Coordinates of C-alpha atoms and ligand atoms in Angstrom, one line a residue:
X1 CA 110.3 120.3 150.6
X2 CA 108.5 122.3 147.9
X3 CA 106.0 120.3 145.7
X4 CA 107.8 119.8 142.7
X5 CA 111.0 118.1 144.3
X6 CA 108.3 116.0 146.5
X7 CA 107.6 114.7 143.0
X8 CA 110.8 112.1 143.5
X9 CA 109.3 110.7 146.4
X10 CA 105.8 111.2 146.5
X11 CA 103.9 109.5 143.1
X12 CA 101.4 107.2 144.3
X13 CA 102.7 104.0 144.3
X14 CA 100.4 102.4 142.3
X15 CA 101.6 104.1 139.0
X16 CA 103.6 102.6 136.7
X17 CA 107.8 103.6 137.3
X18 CA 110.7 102.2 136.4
X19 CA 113.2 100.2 138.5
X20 CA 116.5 101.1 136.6
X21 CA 119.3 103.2 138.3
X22 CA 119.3 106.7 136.8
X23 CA 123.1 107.3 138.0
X24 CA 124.6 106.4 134.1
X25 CA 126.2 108.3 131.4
X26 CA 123.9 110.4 129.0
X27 CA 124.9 108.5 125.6
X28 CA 121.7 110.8 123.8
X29 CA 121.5 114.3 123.5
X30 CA 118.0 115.7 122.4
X31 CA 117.5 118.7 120.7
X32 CA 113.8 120.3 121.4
X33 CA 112.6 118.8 124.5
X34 CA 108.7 119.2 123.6
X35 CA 105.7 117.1 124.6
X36 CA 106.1 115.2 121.2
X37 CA 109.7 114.0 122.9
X38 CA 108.9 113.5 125.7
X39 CA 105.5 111.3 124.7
X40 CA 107.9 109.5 121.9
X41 CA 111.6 108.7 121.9
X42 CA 111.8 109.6 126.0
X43 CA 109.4 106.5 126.5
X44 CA 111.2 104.0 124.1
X45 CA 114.4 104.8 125.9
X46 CA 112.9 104.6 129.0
X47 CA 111.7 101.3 128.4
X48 CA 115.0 100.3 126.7
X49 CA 116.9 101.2 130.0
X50 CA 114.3 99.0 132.0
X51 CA 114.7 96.0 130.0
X52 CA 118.9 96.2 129.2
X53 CA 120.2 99.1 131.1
X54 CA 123.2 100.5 129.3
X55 CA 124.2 104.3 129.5
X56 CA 121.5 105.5 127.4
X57 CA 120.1 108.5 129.5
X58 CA 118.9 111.8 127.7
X59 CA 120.5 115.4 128.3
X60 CA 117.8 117.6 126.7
X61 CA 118.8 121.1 125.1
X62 CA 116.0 123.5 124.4
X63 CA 117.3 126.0 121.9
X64 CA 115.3 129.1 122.9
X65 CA 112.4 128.6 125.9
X66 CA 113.4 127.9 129.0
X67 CA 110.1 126.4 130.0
X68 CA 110.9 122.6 129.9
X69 CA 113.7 123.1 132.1
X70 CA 111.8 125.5 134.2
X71 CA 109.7 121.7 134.5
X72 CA 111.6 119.3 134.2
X73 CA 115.4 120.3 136.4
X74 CA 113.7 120.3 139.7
X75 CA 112.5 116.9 139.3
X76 CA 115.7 115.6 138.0
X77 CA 114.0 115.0 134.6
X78 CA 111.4 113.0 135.7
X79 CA 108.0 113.0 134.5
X80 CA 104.5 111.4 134.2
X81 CA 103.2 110.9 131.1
X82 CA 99.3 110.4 130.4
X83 CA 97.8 107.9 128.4
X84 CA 94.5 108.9 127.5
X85 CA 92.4 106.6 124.8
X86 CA 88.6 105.8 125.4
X87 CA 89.2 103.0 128.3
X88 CA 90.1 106.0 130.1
X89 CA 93.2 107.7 131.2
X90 CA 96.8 105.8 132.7
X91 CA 99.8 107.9 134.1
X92 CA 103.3 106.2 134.5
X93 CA 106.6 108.2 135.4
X94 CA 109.1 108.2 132.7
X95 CA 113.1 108.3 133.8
X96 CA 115.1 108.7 130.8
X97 CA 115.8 112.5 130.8
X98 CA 118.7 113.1 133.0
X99 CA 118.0 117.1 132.8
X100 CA 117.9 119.8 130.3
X101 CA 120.6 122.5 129.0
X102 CA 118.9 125.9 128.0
X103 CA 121.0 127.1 124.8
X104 CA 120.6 131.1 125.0
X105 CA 121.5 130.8 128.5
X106 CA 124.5 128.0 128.6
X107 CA 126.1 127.4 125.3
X108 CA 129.3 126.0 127.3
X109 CA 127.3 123.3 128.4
X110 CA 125.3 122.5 125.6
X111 CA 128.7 122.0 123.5
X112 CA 130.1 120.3 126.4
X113 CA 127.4 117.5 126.4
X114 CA 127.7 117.3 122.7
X115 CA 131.2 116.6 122.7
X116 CA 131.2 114.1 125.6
X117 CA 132.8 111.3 124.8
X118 CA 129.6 109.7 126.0
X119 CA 127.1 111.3 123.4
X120 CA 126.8 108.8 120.8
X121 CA 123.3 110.1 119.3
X122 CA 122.1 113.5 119.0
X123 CA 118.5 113.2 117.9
X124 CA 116.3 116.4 117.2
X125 CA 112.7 117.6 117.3
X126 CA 112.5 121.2 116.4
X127 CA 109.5 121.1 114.1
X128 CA 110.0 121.4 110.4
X129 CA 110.9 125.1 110.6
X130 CA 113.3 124.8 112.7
X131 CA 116.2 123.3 110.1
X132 CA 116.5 126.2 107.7
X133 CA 115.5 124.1 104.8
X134 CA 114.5 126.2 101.8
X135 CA 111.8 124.5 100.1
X136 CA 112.7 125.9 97.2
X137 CA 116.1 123.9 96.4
X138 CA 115.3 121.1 99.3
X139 CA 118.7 122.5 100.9
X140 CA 119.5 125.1 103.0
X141 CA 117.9 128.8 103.4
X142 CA 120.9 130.7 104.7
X143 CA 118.4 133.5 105.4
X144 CA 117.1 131.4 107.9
X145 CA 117.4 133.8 111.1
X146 CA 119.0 131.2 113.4
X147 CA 121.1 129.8 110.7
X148 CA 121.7 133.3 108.8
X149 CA 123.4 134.5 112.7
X150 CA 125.1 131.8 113.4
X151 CA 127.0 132.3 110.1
X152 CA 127.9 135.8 111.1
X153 CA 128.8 135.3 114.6
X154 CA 130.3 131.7 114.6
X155 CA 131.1 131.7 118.3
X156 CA 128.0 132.2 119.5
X157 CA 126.0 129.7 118.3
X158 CA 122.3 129.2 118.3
X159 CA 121.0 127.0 115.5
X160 CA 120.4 122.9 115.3
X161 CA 122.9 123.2 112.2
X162 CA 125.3 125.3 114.2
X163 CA 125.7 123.1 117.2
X164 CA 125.7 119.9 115.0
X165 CA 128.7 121.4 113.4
X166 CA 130.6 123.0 116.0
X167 CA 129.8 119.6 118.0
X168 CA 131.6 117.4 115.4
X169 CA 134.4 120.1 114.8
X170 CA 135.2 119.7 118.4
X171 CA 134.8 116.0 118.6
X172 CA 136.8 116.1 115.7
X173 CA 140.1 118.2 117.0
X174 CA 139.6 116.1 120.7
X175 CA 140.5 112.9 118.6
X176 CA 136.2 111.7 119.8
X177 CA 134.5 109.7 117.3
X178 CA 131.4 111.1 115.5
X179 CA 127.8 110.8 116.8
X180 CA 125.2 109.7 115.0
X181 CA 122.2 112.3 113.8
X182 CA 118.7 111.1 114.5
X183 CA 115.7 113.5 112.8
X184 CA 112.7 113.3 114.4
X185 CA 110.4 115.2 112.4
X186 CA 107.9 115.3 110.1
X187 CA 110.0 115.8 106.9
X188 CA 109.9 113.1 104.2
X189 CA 113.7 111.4 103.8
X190 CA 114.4 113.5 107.7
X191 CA 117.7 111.5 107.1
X192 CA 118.9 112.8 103.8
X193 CA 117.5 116.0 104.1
X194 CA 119.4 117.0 107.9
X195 CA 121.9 115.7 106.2
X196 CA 122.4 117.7 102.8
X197 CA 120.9 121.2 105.3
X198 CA 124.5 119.9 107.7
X199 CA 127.0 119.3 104.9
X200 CA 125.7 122.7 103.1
X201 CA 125.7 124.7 106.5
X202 CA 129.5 123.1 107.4
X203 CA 130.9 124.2 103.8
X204 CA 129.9 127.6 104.6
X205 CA 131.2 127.9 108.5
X206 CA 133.8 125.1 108.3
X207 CA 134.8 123.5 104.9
X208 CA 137.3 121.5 106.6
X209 CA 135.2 119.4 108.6
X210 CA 132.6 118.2 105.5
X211 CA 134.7 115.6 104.5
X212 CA 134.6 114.2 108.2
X213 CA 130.6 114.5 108.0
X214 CA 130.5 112.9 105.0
X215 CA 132.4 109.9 105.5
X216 CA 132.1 109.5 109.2
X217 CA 128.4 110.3 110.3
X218 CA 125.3 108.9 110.1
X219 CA 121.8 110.2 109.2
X220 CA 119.6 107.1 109.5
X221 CA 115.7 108.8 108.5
X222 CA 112.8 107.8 110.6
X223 CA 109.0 108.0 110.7
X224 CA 107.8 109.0 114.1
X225 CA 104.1 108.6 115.1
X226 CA 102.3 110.0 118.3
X227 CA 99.1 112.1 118.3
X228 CA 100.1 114.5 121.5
X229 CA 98.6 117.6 121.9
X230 CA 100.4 120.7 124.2
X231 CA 99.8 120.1 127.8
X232 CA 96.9 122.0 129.2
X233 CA 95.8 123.0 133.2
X234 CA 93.8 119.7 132.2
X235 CA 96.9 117.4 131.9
X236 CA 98.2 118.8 135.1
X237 CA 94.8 118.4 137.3
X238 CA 94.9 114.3 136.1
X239 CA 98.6 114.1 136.8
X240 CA 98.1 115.4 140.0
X241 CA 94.8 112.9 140.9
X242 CA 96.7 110.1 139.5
X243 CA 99.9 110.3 140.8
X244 CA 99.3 112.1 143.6
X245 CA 101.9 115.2 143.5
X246 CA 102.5 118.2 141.0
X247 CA 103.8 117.9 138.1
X248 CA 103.8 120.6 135.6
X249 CA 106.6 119.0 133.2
X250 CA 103.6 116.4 132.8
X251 CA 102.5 115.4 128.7
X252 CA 99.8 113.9 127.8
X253 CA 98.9 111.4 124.5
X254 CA 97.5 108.6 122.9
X255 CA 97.8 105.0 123.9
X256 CA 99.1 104.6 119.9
X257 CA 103.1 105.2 119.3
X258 CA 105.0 104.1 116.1
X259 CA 108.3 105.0 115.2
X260 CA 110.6 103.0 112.5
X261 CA 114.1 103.5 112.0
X262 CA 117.3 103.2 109.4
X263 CA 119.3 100.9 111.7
X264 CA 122.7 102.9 110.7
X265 CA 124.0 103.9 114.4
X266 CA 127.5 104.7 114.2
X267 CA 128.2 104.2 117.4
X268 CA 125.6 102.1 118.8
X269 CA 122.1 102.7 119.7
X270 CA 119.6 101.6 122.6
X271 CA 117.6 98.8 121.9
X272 CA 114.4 101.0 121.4
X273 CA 112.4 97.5 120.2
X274 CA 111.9 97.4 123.6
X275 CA 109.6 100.0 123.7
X276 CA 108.2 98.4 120.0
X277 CA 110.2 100.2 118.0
X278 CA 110.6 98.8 114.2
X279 CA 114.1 98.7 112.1
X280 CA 114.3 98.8 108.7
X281 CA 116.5 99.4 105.5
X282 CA 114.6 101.8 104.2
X283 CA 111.7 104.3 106.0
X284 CA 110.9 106.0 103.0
X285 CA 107.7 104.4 101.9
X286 CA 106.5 104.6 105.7
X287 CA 107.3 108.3 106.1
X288 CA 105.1 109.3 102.9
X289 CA 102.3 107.0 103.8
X290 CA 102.4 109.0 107.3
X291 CA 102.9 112.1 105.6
X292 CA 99.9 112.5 102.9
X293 CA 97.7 110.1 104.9
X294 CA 97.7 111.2 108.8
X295 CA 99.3 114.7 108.4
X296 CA 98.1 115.3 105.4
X297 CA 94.5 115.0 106.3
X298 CA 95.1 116.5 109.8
X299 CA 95.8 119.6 107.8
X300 CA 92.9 119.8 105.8
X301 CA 90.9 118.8 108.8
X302 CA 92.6 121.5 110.6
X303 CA 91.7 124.6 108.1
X304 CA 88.7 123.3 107.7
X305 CA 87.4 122.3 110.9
X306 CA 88.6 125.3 112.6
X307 CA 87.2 127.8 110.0
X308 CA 83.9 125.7 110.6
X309 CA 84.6 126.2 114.5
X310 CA 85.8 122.9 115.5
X311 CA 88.3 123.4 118.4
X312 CA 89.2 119.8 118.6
X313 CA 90.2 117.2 115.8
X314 CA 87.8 114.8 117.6
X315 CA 84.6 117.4 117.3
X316 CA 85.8 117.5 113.3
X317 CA 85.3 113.7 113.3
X318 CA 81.9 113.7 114.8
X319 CA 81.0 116.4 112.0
X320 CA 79.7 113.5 109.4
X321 CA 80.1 115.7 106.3
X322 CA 83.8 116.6 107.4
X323 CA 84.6 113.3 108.6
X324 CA 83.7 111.8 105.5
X325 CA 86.1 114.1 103.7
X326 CA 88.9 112.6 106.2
X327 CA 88.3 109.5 104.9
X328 CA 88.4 110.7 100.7
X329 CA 91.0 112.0 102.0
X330 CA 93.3 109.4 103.2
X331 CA 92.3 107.1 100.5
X332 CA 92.9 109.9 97.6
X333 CA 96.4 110.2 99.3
X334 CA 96.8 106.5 99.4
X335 CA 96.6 106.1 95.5
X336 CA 99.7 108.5 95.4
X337 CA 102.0 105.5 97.1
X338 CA 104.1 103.1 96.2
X339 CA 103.2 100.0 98.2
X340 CA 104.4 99.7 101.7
X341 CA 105.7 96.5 103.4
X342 CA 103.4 94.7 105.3
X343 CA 100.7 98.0 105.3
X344 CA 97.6 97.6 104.1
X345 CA 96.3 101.4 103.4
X346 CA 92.4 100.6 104.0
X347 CA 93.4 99.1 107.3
X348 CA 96.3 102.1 108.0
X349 CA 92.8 104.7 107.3
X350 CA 90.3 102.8 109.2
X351 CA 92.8 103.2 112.3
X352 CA 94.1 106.6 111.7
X353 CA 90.2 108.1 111.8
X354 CA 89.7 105.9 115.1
X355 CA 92.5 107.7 117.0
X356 CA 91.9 111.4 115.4
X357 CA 88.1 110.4 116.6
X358 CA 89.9 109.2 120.0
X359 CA 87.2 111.3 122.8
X360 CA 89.9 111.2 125.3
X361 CA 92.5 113.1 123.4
X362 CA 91.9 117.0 123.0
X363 CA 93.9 118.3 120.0
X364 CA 93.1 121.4 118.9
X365 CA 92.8 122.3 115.0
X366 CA 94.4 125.7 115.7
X367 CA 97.6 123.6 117.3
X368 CA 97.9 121.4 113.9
X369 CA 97.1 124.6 111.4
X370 CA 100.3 126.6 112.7
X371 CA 103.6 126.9 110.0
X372 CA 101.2 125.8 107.0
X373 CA 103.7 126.3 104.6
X374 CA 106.0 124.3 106.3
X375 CA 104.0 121.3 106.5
X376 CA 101.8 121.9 103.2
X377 CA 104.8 120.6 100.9
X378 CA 105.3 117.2 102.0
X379 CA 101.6 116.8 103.2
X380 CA 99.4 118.3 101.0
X381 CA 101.2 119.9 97.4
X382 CA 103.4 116.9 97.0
X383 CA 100.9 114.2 96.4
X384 CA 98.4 116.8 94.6
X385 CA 101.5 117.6 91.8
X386 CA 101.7 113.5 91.7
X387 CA 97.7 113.2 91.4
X388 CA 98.2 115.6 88.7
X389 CA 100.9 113.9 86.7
X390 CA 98.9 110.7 86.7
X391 CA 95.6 112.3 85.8
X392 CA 94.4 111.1 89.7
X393 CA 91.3 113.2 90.9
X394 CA 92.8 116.3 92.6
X395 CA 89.3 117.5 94.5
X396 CA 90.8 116.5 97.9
X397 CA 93.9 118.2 97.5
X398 CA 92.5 121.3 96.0
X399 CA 89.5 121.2 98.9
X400 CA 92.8 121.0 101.3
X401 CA 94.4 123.9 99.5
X402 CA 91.4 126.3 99.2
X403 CA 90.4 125.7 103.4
X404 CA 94.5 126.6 104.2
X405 CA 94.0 130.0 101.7
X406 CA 91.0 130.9 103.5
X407 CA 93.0 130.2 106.6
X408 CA 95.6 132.6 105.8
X409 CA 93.5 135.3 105.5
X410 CA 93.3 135.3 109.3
X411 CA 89.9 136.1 110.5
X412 CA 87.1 133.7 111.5
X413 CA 83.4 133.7 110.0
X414 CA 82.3 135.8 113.4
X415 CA 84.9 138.4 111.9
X416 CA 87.2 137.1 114.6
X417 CA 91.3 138.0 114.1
X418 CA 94.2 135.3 115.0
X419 CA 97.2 134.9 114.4
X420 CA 98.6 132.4 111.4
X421 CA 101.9 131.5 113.4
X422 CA 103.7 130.7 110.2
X423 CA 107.4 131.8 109.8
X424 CA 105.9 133.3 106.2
X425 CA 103.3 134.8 108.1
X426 CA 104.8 138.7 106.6
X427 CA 105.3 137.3 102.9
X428 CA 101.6 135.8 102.9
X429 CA 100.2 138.9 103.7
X430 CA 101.7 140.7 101.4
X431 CA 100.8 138.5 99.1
X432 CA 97.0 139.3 99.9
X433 CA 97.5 142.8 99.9
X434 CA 94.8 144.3 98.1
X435 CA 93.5 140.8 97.3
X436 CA 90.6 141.3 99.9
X437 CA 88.1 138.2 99.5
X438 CA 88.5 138.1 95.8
X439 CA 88.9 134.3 95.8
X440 CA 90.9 134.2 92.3
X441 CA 92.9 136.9 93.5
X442 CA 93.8 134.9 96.8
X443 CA 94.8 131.8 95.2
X444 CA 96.7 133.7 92.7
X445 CA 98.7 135.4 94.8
X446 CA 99.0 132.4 97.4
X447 CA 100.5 130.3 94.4
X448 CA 102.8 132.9 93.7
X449 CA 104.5 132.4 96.9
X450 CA 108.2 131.4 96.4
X451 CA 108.9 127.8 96.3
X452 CA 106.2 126.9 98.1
X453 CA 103.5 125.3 94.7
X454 CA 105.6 124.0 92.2
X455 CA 105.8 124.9 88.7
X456 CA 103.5 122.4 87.5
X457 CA 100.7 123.4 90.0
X458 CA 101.1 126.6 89.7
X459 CA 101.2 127.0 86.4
X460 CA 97.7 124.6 85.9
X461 CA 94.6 125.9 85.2
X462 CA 93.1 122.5 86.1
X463 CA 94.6 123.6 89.6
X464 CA 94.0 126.9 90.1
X465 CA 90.2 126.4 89.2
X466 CA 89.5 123.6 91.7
X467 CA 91.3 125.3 94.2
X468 CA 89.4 128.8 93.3
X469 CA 85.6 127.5 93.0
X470 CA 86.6 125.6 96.3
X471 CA 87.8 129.0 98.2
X472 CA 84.6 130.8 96.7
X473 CA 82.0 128.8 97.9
X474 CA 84.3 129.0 101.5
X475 CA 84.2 132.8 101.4
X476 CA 80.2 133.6 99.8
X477 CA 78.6 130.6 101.7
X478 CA 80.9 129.6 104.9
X479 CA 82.7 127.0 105.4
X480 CA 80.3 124.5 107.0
X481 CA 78.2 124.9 103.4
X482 CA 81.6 124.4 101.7
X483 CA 82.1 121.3 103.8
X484 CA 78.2 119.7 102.9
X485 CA 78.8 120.7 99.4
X486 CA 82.4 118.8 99.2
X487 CA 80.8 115.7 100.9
X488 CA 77.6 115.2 99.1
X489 CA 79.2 116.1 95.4
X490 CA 81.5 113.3 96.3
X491 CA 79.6 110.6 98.0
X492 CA 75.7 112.2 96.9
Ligands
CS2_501 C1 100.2 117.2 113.4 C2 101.3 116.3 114.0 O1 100.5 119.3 114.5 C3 100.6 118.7 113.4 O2 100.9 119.2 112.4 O3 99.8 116.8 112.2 O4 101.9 116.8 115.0 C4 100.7 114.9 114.3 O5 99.9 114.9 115.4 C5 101.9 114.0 114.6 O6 102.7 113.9 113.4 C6 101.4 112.6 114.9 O7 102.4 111.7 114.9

């Protein structure tokens, strides 16, 4: 027996498993099988499945790597998961992914397990680039490269649009009913916005089926909520002590997991409050809160900290200047909400700065700082054009702004190169062509950037000053100088 398949028999019998048959019809296919999955919606629908049952099992499709297959398929989809928070570290074995389809490599089965007359959700994680939203018009970016082939090779598809469609086409023509669409990512009204990017994308491949879409599927919007960094040779050495056998589909996270949901299942849902999960109307307010106040800061912290060589969000927090600058912050991002049920946003701060400070937990700034202009619009530019509507003190926003510019310009204070990982990586530098470390020069030409600052921010001189005399100080005097001098003007 090689190790991996020992991995059915052979976890230490002290760690936590569950008891439930795994021999039951797939009613959820995921799309984007990543640690965040499998530390999040995996683990509610594993503990739904312990405490009802029901066939509620997960077929996973990975759109391009084949690595979690490579993991998961010989251990039939099981996995341990690590809990790490300052008590120490707990492993349990989750059940609830039945396997996992590799797109590139078996598109027949991937639209076979979408059209089962089993699948009644098909939920997604494949990070906000992934959608081929255009931030521009909030719809969809037919340029996208995924989306942009699909739409000139229709029968060989490769995008999250393009198997949504051609999934409900089919289900459509086999007389199925519709699945419901469940976005799981970090995109304000995930919902509303998969849905417009589906509608838009079906109008140009397949007019006939968007009046199906519109009437018969659902896009309930959810906040998700799960600090889990990429698995390291570090998650694999605990797995291995604490459950005794190899495991290299293993994730690791944070005791902490949140995740609230429109309760508009078209055809049913698992009962994921088993696992604590919350059901409302209406997740708008909760996705903005989580946007500007935990994202948003874990971007600026990101920039910031690792231009100041912070590898880890937790060294940024026991950095007092920068830490305090978390906590402006979260409370500058705060007076942009509207007020959330049963939230108090003090409280919601004081907890979101003990888990980023978690000691356990090793999440690296360069991890969080990857496809900044993806995340910047709903984190960081959307509450800093509200702050400046309502006259609100924009310093955070603009600090936040200045330490992603000096980001961009890829190098580190030792005169170190990386590499952004941004899908706009090309059109950023060639906005800083011939910019060098002219600080006026870089914000200019980073606000010039297509759709990514709006008008109003763009066009400010209020703006473009704080965000300039920020990235100056950054680029004479370092970051860690820019840092003390952001902290004390503030709090001094
Ligand atoms: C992080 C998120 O990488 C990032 O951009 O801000 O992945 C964050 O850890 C999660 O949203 C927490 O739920």
């Amino acid at each position: 027996m090689t190790a991996r398949l020992k991995y059915l028999s052979a976890v230490s019998k002290n760690v936590r498993r569950p008891s439930y048959g795994r021999n039951r019809a797939s009613g959820i296919v995921h799309i984007g099988v990543g640690a965040f999955h499998k530390a999040h919606q995996a683990v509610y629908t594993d503990d739904a499945l312990q405490e009802t049952g029901g066939d509620w099992m997960i077929t996973g499709i990975s759109l391009r790597s084949p690595d979690a297959a490579q993991a998961l398929n010989p251990q039939k989809g099981l996995y341990t998961l690590l809990e790490r928070g300052p008590q120490g570290v707990s492993a349990r074995v989750i059940a609830s992914i039945a396997g996992v389809l590799v797109a590139p490599v078996d598109q027949p089965h991937v639209l076979v397990a979408l059209a089962s007359p089993h699948t009644r959700i098909v939920s997604l994680t494949v990070t906000e680039k992934g959608y081929g939203l255009d931030p521009k018009t909030g719809g969809l970016d037919p340029s996208h490269p995924a989306v942009a082939a699909d739409l000139a090779d229709p029968d060989n598809t490769r995008s999250a649009l393009g198997f949504l469609v051609a999934a409900l086409h089919a289900r459509q023509v086999l007389g199925r009913p519709p699945f419901t669409v469940l976005c799981c990512d970090n995109l304000p009204s995930n919902g509303k916005v998969l849905r417009r990017l589906v509608l838009e994308f079906a109008a140009l491949r397949d007019p006939e089926i968007v009046p199906h879409i519109e009437s018969a599927v659902s896009f309930p919007s959810t906040m998700v909520d799960r600090i889990t960094p990429a698995s390291t040779d570090g998650t694999f050495a605990d797995a291995r002590v604490l459950t005794g056998c190899e495991d290299r589909a293993a994730v690791e996270t944070e005791p902490f997991s949140q995740w609230i949901i429109e309760d508009r299942f078209v055809a049913g849902r698992p009962p994921w409050e088993a696992g604590g999960a919350v059901f409302v109307e209406d997740v708008t307010s909760y996705e903005k809160m989580k946007l500007r106040m935990l994202n948003g800061a874990h971007s600026m912290l990101a920039y910031a900290g690792f231009i100041a060589g912070h590898k880890y969000v937790r060294d940024v927090m026991g950095d007092a200047d920068l830490a305090r600058l978390v906590a402006r912050h979260m409370s500058e991002a705060a007076r942009t909400l509207d007020p959330v049920p049963d939230v108090d946003p003090g409280r919601y701060a004081d907890e979101l700065r003990d888990r980023f400070a978690n000691p356990a937990i090793a999440h690296e700034t360069w991890q969080i700082a990857m496809d900044g202009t993806q995340k910047l619009p709903q984190r960081l530019i959307e509450p800093a054009r509200i702050a400046l509507e309502r006259g609100l003190p924009m310093d955070a926003y603009a600090f936040a702004a200045a330490a992603w510019m000096r980001y961009t310009l890829g190098e580190t204070e030792k005169g170190e190169s990386y590499v952004l990982r941004d899908p706009r990586e090309a059109e950023i530098r060639s906005a800083l062509a011939g910019c060098g470390r002219d600080p006026s020069a870089v914000v200019e030409g980073l606000l010039a950037l297509p759709g990514l600052f709006p008008g109003a921010l763009a066009t400010s001189t209020a703006w473009r000053e704080a965000v300039a005399v920020r990235l100056k100080t950054m680029l004479a005097d370092g970051m860690r100088s820019a840092i003390a001098r952001e902290a004390a003007a503030r709090h001094g």
